[in-house]
Every structure is written in C-alpha cells, then in structure tokens.
Amino acid sequence: MFPPRFHTPQARSWQRAPSTPWELPPEVAHHALVRRVLPGNAIRLFDGAGREWEGIVVAVGRRTVTVEALQPVTPLPEPPTPRVLATALLPAERLDWVVQKGTELGMTHWVPLVTARSQVGFDAARAEKKRQHWQQVAANACAQCGRATVPEILPVTPLAALAERLAAWIAPPITWFWLQPGGASVAKRAPPVGGVVLLVGPEGGWHPEEKRYFAQHEAVPLGLAPWVLRAETAAVAALAQTAVWWSQ
C-alpha cells in the first residue's frame, strides 16, 4: 500500500533541498486535510508528468500542511507506447467512469468523440470546461491507482477529424482498432508495433460512413465478447484485454 498520494503539478519546479520545509499549495493541502493527515505521516506527491516524491508531514494548520524530507521515489512503470482510448460521447456520469477506469488500466490519452449516432450533443461553449473536469478525474484516478503520469485528456473531436488530429498529437506508428461485435479477438493478434488507438462507438453503433472511414485508415475490427456490450463496458474491456500487449 502507498502512503496517501496527491497530484501536485507545482512540484515540477520544486528545487528545494530535501530538508527544507515546504507548504503544500492550497488545493493540495485541502485534499490532504480531508484525508486527515497528521504530523509524522508519510505522504507522496506526484507531478503528473512522471515524477514522484515521498516526504513527512511536519505541521498541520486549519488550511495548511507542511512537509519535509522530500525524496524522489521510482514511479510505477507506464505503457511503453501511447494507448489512446477514443470514446463516443455518452451521458456525463458514464464518461467520468470511463476516464477513471481507463486511467487505472493504463490509457495514456483519451479522446471524446463526436459520432453520427452520439447520444449526447456537443456544446462547443462548454467543451474546454468539460475537458478540464475530465483531466481532474484522471488526476484523481492516478492518485488512487499509483500512476505518476496523468493521461492527457484531448479536446472533443469529430470522428472525421480524428486522423488529422492524432497525427499532431502522437508520433507514428499507431494502429487503429475499432470495436465491433464479431471482430477478431485480442488473443488472436500479435502486439502491434508502436501506439494503439481503441475506438469505442455509441450505443447505436457505427454509421456505415464511419466504417468506410475506418477502412481508409486500415483500422482493424476488434471483438471483445459474444455479447453486445454497453459503450462504457466495451471501453474498459478493450483496455483490460489489450493490456496484455504491454505487460508481457
């Protein structure tokens, strides 16, 4: 078990000597106080970019927490290549669940997709606010599961623009897999070279035009089970099953 862990982006510029007391940023201190940390407790801070430290709480105030003896620790390993999960827009609470569980299962990037049969409309005015919310969901999931690198939450993206935007976000090679009942099982495929993007459609399924788009980009149909899964179940199952590709 880890000591309590807290996402602390400010630690990226932390250059103090280990013995120098450091007062946690207000929002991090708030989370630590909610967790009821006390003087003498060990805690861990991670910056979200792959670095982590362990220190000792030396003082607790009404709104402040001070730590010292911060020493770097080796973070848990990350997937060696990008693992992108792209999910059609669903009701908000279901997407929160996808981001949380996807983070626990090793996704490195998440793309909310606008598809022809998406259940939820795309509100451009709220898109950045939602992206920031999902980024926080991912950070909280990292604090729980032990990861020190927070997955990147990418902007809401129309499926037709995905290839162009992936090229800007992620270095090739990257193999596309789109989830489809009856597609080839993970167990029958060798691990792909480079990154992977897993495309999860809406409850109504992929539109024929979208399937033609996948064919243009040499996307591989991937099956997960003999049953029809809910979209959020399929997203988590796909990550869990393909985890074998980077855990060997």
PDB file of C-alpha atoms in Angstrom:
ATOM      1  CA  MET A   1       0.000   0.000   0.000  1.00  0.00           C
ATOM      2  CA  PHE A   2       1.166   3.533  -0.808  1.00  0.00           C
ATOM      3  CA  PRO A   3       1.085   6.408   1.661  1.00  0.00           C
ATOM      4  CA  PRO A   4      -1.609   8.955   0.718  1.00  0.00           C
ATOM      5  CA  ARG A   5      -0.768  10.372  -2.720  1.00  0.00           C
ATOM      6  CA  PHE A   6      -1.583  13.854  -4.013  1.00  0.00           C
ATOM      7  CA  HIS A   7      -1.344  15.303  -7.518  1.00  0.00           C
ATOM      8  CA  THR A   8       0.895  18.370  -7.215  1.00  0.00           C
ATOM      9  CA  PRO A   9       1.709  19.931 -10.615  1.00  0.00           C
ATOM     10  CA  GLN A  10       3.647  22.688  -8.808  1.00  0.00           C
ATOM     11  CA  ALA A  11       6.253  20.080  -7.842  1.00  0.00           C
ATOM     12  CA  ARG A  12       7.558  20.172 -11.425  1.00  0.00           C
ATOM     13  CA  SER A  13       9.547  23.277 -10.488  1.00  0.00           C
ATOM     14  CA  TRP A  14      10.410  22.099  -6.973  1.00  0.00           C
ATOM     15  CA  GLN A  15      14.160  22.530  -6.437  1.00  0.00           C
ATOM     16  CA  ARG A  16      14.472  22.848  -2.650  1.00  0.00           C
ATOM     17  CA  ALA A  17      16.852  20.797  -0.565  1.00  0.00           C
ATOM     18  CA  PRO A  18      15.100  17.705   0.868  1.00  0.00           C
ATOM     19  CA  SER A  19      15.320  19.064   4.433  1.00  0.00           C
ATOM     20  CA  THR A  20      13.653  22.385   3.549  1.00  0.00           C
ATOM     21  CA  PRO A  21      10.036  22.507   4.810  1.00  0.00           C
ATOM     22  CA  TRP A  22       7.525  23.080   2.026  1.00  0.00           C
ATOM     23  CA  GLU A  23       3.965  24.261   2.488  1.00  0.00           C
ATOM     24  CA  LEU A  24       1.665  22.423   0.121  1.00  0.00           C
ATOM     25  CA  PRO A  25      -0.311  24.512  -2.387  1.00  0.00           C
ATOM     26  CA  PRO A  26      -3.780  25.397  -1.012  1.00  0.00           C
ATOM     27  CA  GLU A  27      -5.760  22.941  -3.129  1.00  0.00           C
ATOM     28  CA  VAL A  28      -3.345  20.091  -2.339  1.00  0.00           C
ATOM     29  CA  ALA A  29      -3.393  20.985   1.364  1.00  0.00           C
ATOM     30  CA  HIS A  30      -7.196  20.880   1.285  1.00  0.00           C
ATOM     31  CA  HIS A  31      -7.153  17.331  -0.084  1.00  0.00           C
ATOM     32  CA  ALA A  32      -4.546  16.301   2.487  1.00  0.00           C
ATOM     33  CA  LEU A  33      -6.632  17.734   5.330  1.00  0.00           C
ATOM     34  CA  VAL A  34      -9.688  15.887   4.051  1.00  0.00           C
ATOM     35  CA  ARG A  35      -7.587  12.723   4.239  1.00  0.00           C
ATOM     36  CA  ARG A  36      -6.801  13.655   7.868  1.00  0.00           C
ATOM     37  CA  VAL A  37      -3.011  13.626   7.540  1.00  0.00           C
ATOM     38  CA  LEU A  38      -1.133  14.296  10.788  1.00  0.00           C
ATOM     39  CA  PRO A  39       2.421  15.321  11.717  1.00  0.00           C
ATOM     40  CA  GLY A  40       4.683  12.322  11.326  1.00  0.00           C
ATOM     41  CA  ASN A  41       2.635  10.806   8.480  1.00  0.00           C
ATOM     42  CA  ALA A  42       4.363   9.892   5.243  1.00  0.00           C
ATOM     43  CA  ILE A  43       2.746  11.243   2.054  1.00  0.00           C
ATOM     44  CA  ARG A  44       3.615  11.155  -1.622  1.00  0.00           C
ATOM     45  CA  LEU A  45       3.425  13.937  -4.173  1.00  0.00           C
ATOM     46  CA  PHE A  46       3.414  13.325  -7.934  1.00  0.00           C
ATOM     47  CA  ASP A  47       3.602  15.977 -10.617  1.00  0.00           C
ATOM     48  CA  GLY A  48       1.517  14.196 -13.260  1.00  0.00           C
ATOM     49  CA  ALA A  49       4.455  14.117 -15.689  1.00  0.00           C
ATOM     50  CA  GLY A  50       6.132  11.009 -14.289  1.00  0.00           C
ATOM     51  CA  ARG A  51       7.965  12.213 -11.160  1.00  0.00           C
ATOM     52  CA  GLU A  52       7.095  11.335  -7.573  1.00  0.00           C
ATOM     53  CA  TRP A  53       8.418  12.178  -4.114  1.00  0.00           C
ATOM     54  CA  GLU A  54       7.811  10.909  -0.590  1.00  0.00           C
ATOM     55  CA  GLY A  55       8.016  13.178   2.450  1.00  0.00           C
ATOM     56  CA  ILE A  56       6.939  13.563   6.054  1.00  0.00           C
ATOM     57  CA  VAL A  57       4.227  15.886   7.334  1.00  0.00           C
ATOM     58  CA  VAL A  58       5.786  18.203   9.941  1.00  0.00           C
ATOM     59  CA  ALA A  59       2.948  20.663  10.585  1.00  0.00           C
ATOM     60  CA  VAL A  60      -0.814  20.850  10.035  1.00  0.00           C
ATOM     61  CA  GLY A  61      -2.885  24.027  10.343  1.00  0.00           C
ATOM     62  CA  ARG A  62      -6.523  24.838   9.691  1.00  0.00           C
ATOM     63  CA  ARG A  63      -5.806  25.261   5.980  1.00  0.00           C
ATOM     64  CA  THR A  64      -2.115  24.400   5.665  1.00  0.00           C
ATOM     65  CA  VAL A  65       0.064  21.319   5.535  1.00  0.00           C
ATOM     66  CA  THR A  66       3.870  21.467   5.643  1.00  0.00           C
ATOM     67  CA  VAL A  67       6.135  18.621   4.607  1.00  0.00           C
ATOM     68  CA  GLU A  68       9.865  17.997   4.592  1.00  0.00           C
ATOM     69  CA  ALA A  69      12.395  15.229   3.863  1.00  0.00           C
ATOM     70  CA  LEU A  70      11.045  15.018   0.315  1.00  0.00           C
ATOM     71  CA  GLN A  71      12.947  12.345  -1.563  1.00  0.00           C
ATOM     72  CA  PRO A  72      12.346  11.096  -5.100  1.00  0.00           C
ATOM     73  CA  VAL A  73      10.856   7.631  -5.460  1.00  0.00           C
ATOM     74  CA  THR A  74      10.700   5.416  -8.529  1.00  0.00           C
ATOM     75  CA  PRO A  75       7.215   5.633 -10.039  1.00  0.00           C
ATOM     76  CA  LEU A  76       5.292   2.646 -11.311  1.00  0.00           C
ATOM     77  CA  PRO A  77       6.010   1.808 -14.964  1.00  0.00           C
ATOM     78  CA  GLU A  78       3.961   3.352 -17.746  1.00  0.00           C
ATOM     79  CA  PRO A  79       2.972   1.776 -21.091  1.00  0.00           C
ATOM     80  CA  PRO A  80       5.994   1.980 -23.420  1.00  0.00           C
ATOM     81  CA  THR A  81       3.959   3.415 -26.298  1.00  0.00           C
ATOM     82  CA  PRO A  82       0.774   5.526 -26.494  1.00  0.00           C
ATOM     83  CA  ARG A  83      -2.510   3.788 -25.642  1.00  0.00           C
ATOM     84  CA  VAL A  84      -5.273   6.075 -26.880  1.00  0.00           C
ATOM     85  CA  LEU A  85      -8.893   5.484 -25.938  1.00  0.00           C
ATOM     86  CA  ALA A  86     -11.403   7.329 -28.160  1.00  0.00           C
ATOM     87  CA  THR A  87     -14.973   7.131 -26.887  1.00  0.00           C
ATOM     88  CA  ALA A  88     -18.185   8.369 -28.457  1.00  0.00           C
ATOM     89  CA  LEU A  89     -19.938  10.982 -26.336  1.00  0.00           C
ATOM     90  CA  LEU A  90     -22.140   9.464 -23.631  1.00  0.00           C
ATOM     91  CA  PRO A  91     -24.031  10.914 -20.646  1.00  0.00           C
ATOM     92  CA  ALA A  92     -21.643  12.781 -18.352  1.00  0.00           C
ATOM     93  CA  GLU A  93     -21.532  10.353 -15.434  1.00  0.00           C
ATOM     94  CA  ARG A  94     -20.731   7.445 -17.754  1.00  0.00           C
ATOM     95  CA  LEU A  95     -17.863   9.337 -19.385  1.00  0.00           C
ATOM     96  CA  ASP A  96     -16.469  10.179 -15.944  1.00  0.00           C
ATOM     97  CA  TRP A  97     -16.449   6.455 -15.202  1.00  0.00           C
ATOM     98  CA  VAL A  98     -14.682   5.695 -18.494  1.00  0.00           C
ATOM     99  CA  VAL A  99     -11.952   8.253 -17.746  1.00  0.00           C
ATOM    100  CA  GLN A 100     -11.489   6.947 -14.210  1.00  0.00           C
ATOM    101  CA  LYS A 101     -11.277   3.269 -15.154  1.00  0.00           C
ATOM    102  CA  GLY A 102      -9.300   3.983 -18.321  1.00  0.00           C
ATOM    103  CA  THR A 103      -6.688   5.752 -16.214  1.00  0.00           C
ATOM    104  CA  GLU A 104      -6.493   2.773 -13.872  1.00  0.00           C
ATOM    105  CA  LEU A 105      -5.999   0.466 -16.861  1.00  0.00           C
ATOM    106  CA  GLY A 106      -3.140   2.371 -18.459  1.00  0.00           C
ATOM    107  CA  MET A 107      -4.558   4.631 -21.144  1.00  0.00           C
ATOM    108  CA  THR A 108      -2.175   7.461 -21.974  1.00  0.00           C
ATOM    109  CA  HIS A 109      -4.607   9.680 -23.917  1.00  0.00           C
ATOM    110  CA  TRP A 110      -8.391   9.965 -24.035  1.00  0.00           C
ATOM    111  CA  VAL A 111     -10.402  11.486 -26.868  1.00  0.00           C
ATOM    112  CA  PRO A 112     -14.146  12.220 -26.521  1.00  0.00           C
ATOM    113  CA  LEU A 113     -15.586  11.626 -29.989  1.00  0.00           C
ATOM    114  CA  VAL A 114     -18.498  13.209 -31.814  1.00  0.00           C
ATOM    115  CA  THR A 115     -20.011  10.441 -33.960  1.00  0.00           C
ATOM    116  CA  ALA A 116     -23.054  10.225 -36.205  1.00  0.00           C
ATOM    117  CA  ARG A 117     -25.037   8.402 -33.500  1.00  0.00           C
ATOM    118  CA  SER A 118     -23.597  10.004 -30.379  1.00  0.00           C
ATOM    119  CA  GLN A 119     -26.177  10.074 -27.605  1.00  0.00           C
ATOM    120  CA  VAL A 120     -25.084  13.476 -26.309  1.00  0.00           C
ATOM    121  CA  GLY A 121     -24.905  16.739 -28.242  1.00  0.00           C
ATOM    122  CA  PHE A 122     -21.661  18.667 -28.460  1.00  0.00           C
ATOM    123  CA  ASP A 123     -21.763  22.036 -26.714  1.00  0.00           C
ATOM    124  CA  ALA A 124     -18.735  23.938 -28.005  1.00  0.00           C
ATOM    125  CA  ALA A 125     -19.080  26.646 -25.351  1.00  0.00           C
ATOM    126  CA  ARG A 126     -18.676  24.096 -22.564  1.00  0.00           C
ATOM    127  CA  ALA A 127     -16.075  21.879 -24.241  1.00  0.00           C
ATOM    128  CA  GLU A 128     -12.984  23.282 -22.502  1.00  0.00           C
ATOM    129  CA  LYS A 129     -14.680  23.273 -19.101  1.00  0.00           C
ATOM    130  CA  LYS A 130     -15.594  19.627 -19.587  1.00  0.00           C
ATOM    131  CA  ARG A 131     -12.070  18.797 -20.723  1.00  0.00           C
ATOM    132  CA  GLN A 132     -10.654  20.334 -17.540  1.00  0.00           C
ATOM    133  CA  HIS A 133     -13.153  18.359 -15.466  1.00  0.00           C
ATOM    134  CA  TRP A 134     -12.128  15.088 -17.125  1.00  0.00           C
ATOM    135  CA  GLN A 135      -8.464  15.991 -16.632  1.00  0.00           C
ATOM    136  CA  GLN A 136      -9.143  16.277 -12.897  1.00  0.00           C
ATOM    137  CA  VAL A 137     -10.971  12.932 -12.903  1.00  0.00           C
ATOM    138  CA  ALA A 138      -7.863  11.361 -14.466  1.00  0.00           C
ATOM    139  CA  ALA A 139      -5.559  13.024 -11.903  1.00  0.00           C
ATOM    140  CA  ASN A 140      -7.700  11.734  -9.034  1.00  0.00           C
ATOM    141  CA  ALA A 141      -7.632   8.237 -10.504  1.00  0.00           C
ATOM    142  CA  CYS A 142      -3.822   8.404 -10.720  1.00  0.00           C
ATOM    143  CA  ALA A 143      -3.641   9.350  -7.035  1.00  0.00           C
ATOM    144  CA  GLN A 144      -5.652   6.233  -6.213  1.00  0.00           C
ATOM    145  CA  CYS A 145      -4.012   3.684  -8.528  1.00  0.00           C
ATOM    146  CA  GLY A 146      -0.356   4.669  -8.114  1.00  0.00           C
ATOM    147  CA  ARG A 147       0.418   6.179 -11.519  1.00  0.00           C
ATOM    148  CA  ALA A 148       2.653   9.262 -11.590  1.00  0.00           C
ATOM    149  CA  THR A 149       1.811  10.239 -15.191  1.00  0.00           C
ATOM    150  CA  VAL A 150      -1.681  11.630 -15.701  1.00  0.00           C
ATOM    151  CA  PRO A 151      -3.261  10.692 -19.053  1.00  0.00           C
ATOM    152  CA  GLU A 152      -3.769  13.600 -21.409  1.00  0.00           C
ATOM    153  CA  ILE A 153      -7.414  14.484 -21.999  1.00  0.00           C
ATOM    154  CA  LEU A 154      -7.671  15.730 -25.555  1.00  0.00           C
ATOM    155  CA  PRO A 155     -10.346  18.072 -26.930  1.00  0.00           C
ATOM    156  CA  VAL A 156     -13.758  16.868 -28.069  1.00  0.00           C
ATOM    157  CA  THR A 157     -13.133  15.755 -31.647  1.00  0.00           C
ATOM    158  CA  PRO A 158     -15.412  14.874 -34.580  1.00  0.00           C
ATOM    159  CA  LEU A 159     -14.540  11.398 -35.816  1.00  0.00           C
ATOM    160  CA  ALA A 160     -13.894  12.738 -39.319  1.00  0.00           C
ATOM    161  CA  ALA A 161     -11.085  14.933 -37.915  1.00  0.00           C
ATOM    162  CA  LEU A 162      -9.503  12.245 -35.734  1.00  0.00           C
ATOM    163  CA  ALA A 163      -6.766  11.111 -38.125  1.00  0.00           C
ATOM    164  CA  GLU A 164      -5.504  14.652 -38.697  1.00  0.00           C
ATOM    165  CA  ARG A 165      -5.505  15.455 -35.003  1.00  0.00           C
ATOM    166  CA  LEU A 166      -3.874  12.184 -33.962  1.00  0.00           C
ATOM    167  CA  ALA A 167      -1.037  12.981 -36.358  1.00  0.00           C
ATOM    168  CA  ALA A 168      -0.490  16.250 -34.495  1.00  0.00           C
ATOM    169  CA  TRP A 169      -0.755  14.715 -31.022  1.00  0.00           C
ATOM    170  CA  ILE A 170       1.055  11.380 -31.279  1.00  0.00           C
ATOM    171  CA  ALA A 171       4.119  10.219 -33.190  1.00  0.00           C
ATOM    172  CA  PRO A 172       3.631   7.283 -35.589  1.00  0.00           C
ATOM    173  CA  PRO A 173       3.361   4.393 -35.951  1.00  0.00           C
ATOM    174  CA  ILE A 174      -0.077   3.978 -34.448  1.00  0.00           C
ATOM    175  CA  THR A 175      -2.568   1.180 -35.186  1.00  0.00           C
ATOM    176  CA  TRP A 176      -6.306   1.801 -35.134  1.00  0.00           C
ATOM    177  CA  PHE A 177      -8.742  -0.726 -33.689  1.00  0.00           C
ATOM    178  CA  TRP A 178     -12.481  -0.131 -33.838  1.00  0.00           C
ATOM    179  CA  LEU A 179     -14.735  -2.191 -31.594  1.00  0.00           C
ATOM    180  CA  GLN A 180     -17.267  -4.288 -33.441  1.00  0.00           C
ATOM    181  CA  PRO A 181     -19.160  -7.449 -32.411  1.00  0.00           C
ATOM    182  CA  GLY A 182     -17.678 -10.306 -34.410  1.00  0.00           C
ATOM    183  CA  GLY A 183     -14.283  -8.668 -34.853  1.00  0.00           C
ATOM    184  CA  ALA A 184     -11.040 -10.556 -34.257  1.00  0.00           C
ATOM    185  CA  SER A 185     -10.282 -11.250 -30.603  1.00  0.00           C
ATOM    186  CA  VAL A 186      -7.282  -9.738 -28.855  1.00  0.00           C
ATOM    187  CA  ALA A 187      -5.934 -13.214 -28.092  1.00  0.00           C
ATOM    188  CA  LYS A 188      -5.556 -13.923 -31.812  1.00  0.00           C
ATOM    189  CA  ARG A 189      -3.488 -10.829 -32.548  1.00  0.00           C
ATOM    190  CA  ALA A 190       0.195 -10.207 -32.029  1.00  0.00           C
ATOM    191  CA  PRO A 191       1.064  -6.999 -30.158  1.00  0.00           C
ATOM    192  CA  PRO A 192       1.143  -4.125 -32.664  1.00  0.00           C
ATOM    193  CA  VAL A 193       4.274  -2.086 -33.215  1.00  0.00           C
ATOM    194  CA  GLY A 194       4.014   1.416 -31.799  1.00  0.00           C
ATOM    195  CA  GLY A 195       0.938   3.038 -30.347  1.00  0.00           C
ATOM    196  CA  VAL A 196      -2.669   1.897 -30.342  1.00  0.00           C
ATOM    197  CA  VAL A 197      -5.954   3.787 -30.644  1.00  0.00           C
ATOM    198  CA  LEU A 198      -9.089   1.975 -29.471  1.00  0.00           C
ATOM    199  CA  LEU A 199     -12.292   3.406 -30.955  1.00  0.00           C
ATOM    200  CA  VAL A 200     -15.493   2.832 -28.996  1.00  0.00           C
ATOM    201  CA  GLY A 201     -18.736   3.721 -30.730  1.00  0.00           C
ATOM    202  CA  PRO A 202     -22.077   4.923 -29.394  1.00  0.00           C
ATOM    203  CA  GLU A 203     -24.879   2.676 -28.184  1.00  0.00           C
ATOM    204  CA  GLY A 204     -26.449   2.878 -31.650  1.00  0.00           C
ATOM    205  CA  GLY A 205     -23.325   1.503 -33.296  1.00  0.00           C
ATOM    206  CA  TRP A 206     -21.096   2.885 -36.024  1.00  0.00           C
ATOM    207  CA  HIS A 207     -22.625   4.527 -39.090  1.00  0.00           C
ATOM    208  CA  PRO A 208     -21.744   2.913 -42.463  1.00  0.00           C
ATOM    209  CA  GLU A 209     -19.855   6.073 -43.472  1.00  0.00           C
ATOM    210  CA  GLU A 210     -17.761   5.780 -40.307  1.00  0.00           C
ATOM    211  CA  LYS A 211     -16.900   2.177 -41.145  1.00  0.00           C
ATOM    212  CA  ARG A 212     -15.712   3.333 -44.553  1.00  0.00           C
ATOM    213  CA  TYR A 213     -13.590   5.958 -42.797  1.00  0.00           C
ATOM    214  CA  PHE A 214     -12.011   3.183 -40.705  1.00  0.00           C
ATOM    215  CA  ALA A 215     -11.243   1.198 -43.854  1.00  0.00           C
ATOM    216  CA  GLN A 216      -9.466   4.223 -45.354  1.00  0.00           C
ATOM    217  CA  HIS A 217      -7.179   4.282 -42.314  1.00  0.00           C
ATOM    218  CA  GLU A 218      -6.648   0.498 -42.245  1.00  0.00           C
ATOM    219  CA  ALA A 219      -8.381   0.207 -38.887  1.00  0.00           C
ATOM    220  CA  VAL A 220      -8.817  -3.332 -37.582  1.00  0.00           C
ATOM    221  CA  PRO A 221     -12.219  -4.511 -36.246  1.00  0.00           C
ATOM    222  CA  LEU A 222     -11.775  -5.851 -32.729  1.00  0.00           C
ATOM    223  CA  GLY A 223     -14.234  -8.110 -30.912  1.00  0.00           C
ATOM    224  CA  LEU A 224     -14.372  -8.451 -27.141  1.00  0.00           C
ATOM    225  CA  ALA A 225     -17.173 -10.873 -26.277  1.00  0.00           C
ATOM    226  CA  PRO A 226     -20.002 -12.814 -27.934  1.00  0.00           C
ATOM    227  CA  TRP A 227     -22.490 -10.373 -26.383  1.00  0.00           C
ATOM    228  CA  VAL A 228     -23.370  -6.762 -27.154  1.00  0.00           C
ATOM    229  CA  LEU A 229     -21.684  -4.573 -24.533  1.00  0.00           C
ATOM    230  CA  ARG A 230     -22.656  -1.118 -23.370  1.00  0.00           C
ATOM    231  CA  ALA A 231     -20.282   1.516 -24.701  1.00  0.00           C
ATOM    232  CA  GLU A 232     -18.611   2.232 -21.354  1.00  0.00           C
ATOM    233  CA  THR A 233     -18.239  -1.512 -20.664  1.00  0.00           C
ATOM    234  CA  ALA A 234     -16.655  -2.035 -24.073  1.00  0.00           C
ATOM    235  CA  ALA A 235     -14.174   0.795 -23.467  1.00  0.00           C
ATOM    236  CA  VAL A 236     -12.956  -0.696 -20.192  1.00  0.00           C
ATOM    237  CA  ALA A 237     -12.958  -4.257 -21.540  1.00  0.00           C
ATOM    238  CA  ALA A 238     -10.875  -3.186 -24.548  1.00  0.00           C
ATOM    239  CA  LEU A 239      -8.241  -1.574 -22.344  1.00  0.00           C
ATOM    240  CA  ALA A 240      -8.178  -4.539 -19.979  1.00  0.00           C
ATOM    241  CA  GLN A 241      -7.807  -7.078 -22.770  1.00  0.00           C
ATOM    242  CA  THR A 242      -5.194  -5.150 -24.729  1.00  0.00           C
ATOM    243  CA  ALA A 243      -3.175  -4.538 -21.541  1.00  0.00           C
ATOM    244  CA  VAL A 244      -1.559  -7.909 -22.256  1.00  0.00           C
ATOM    245  CA  TRP A 245       0.193  -6.246 -25.221  1.00  0.00           C
ATOM    246  CA  TRP A 246       2.321  -4.053 -22.961  1.00  0.00           C
ATOM    247  CA  SER A 247       2.508  -6.216 -19.826  1.00  0.00           C
ATOM    248  CA  GLN A 248       4.451  -9.076 -21.410  1.00  0.00           C
TER     249      GLN A 248
END
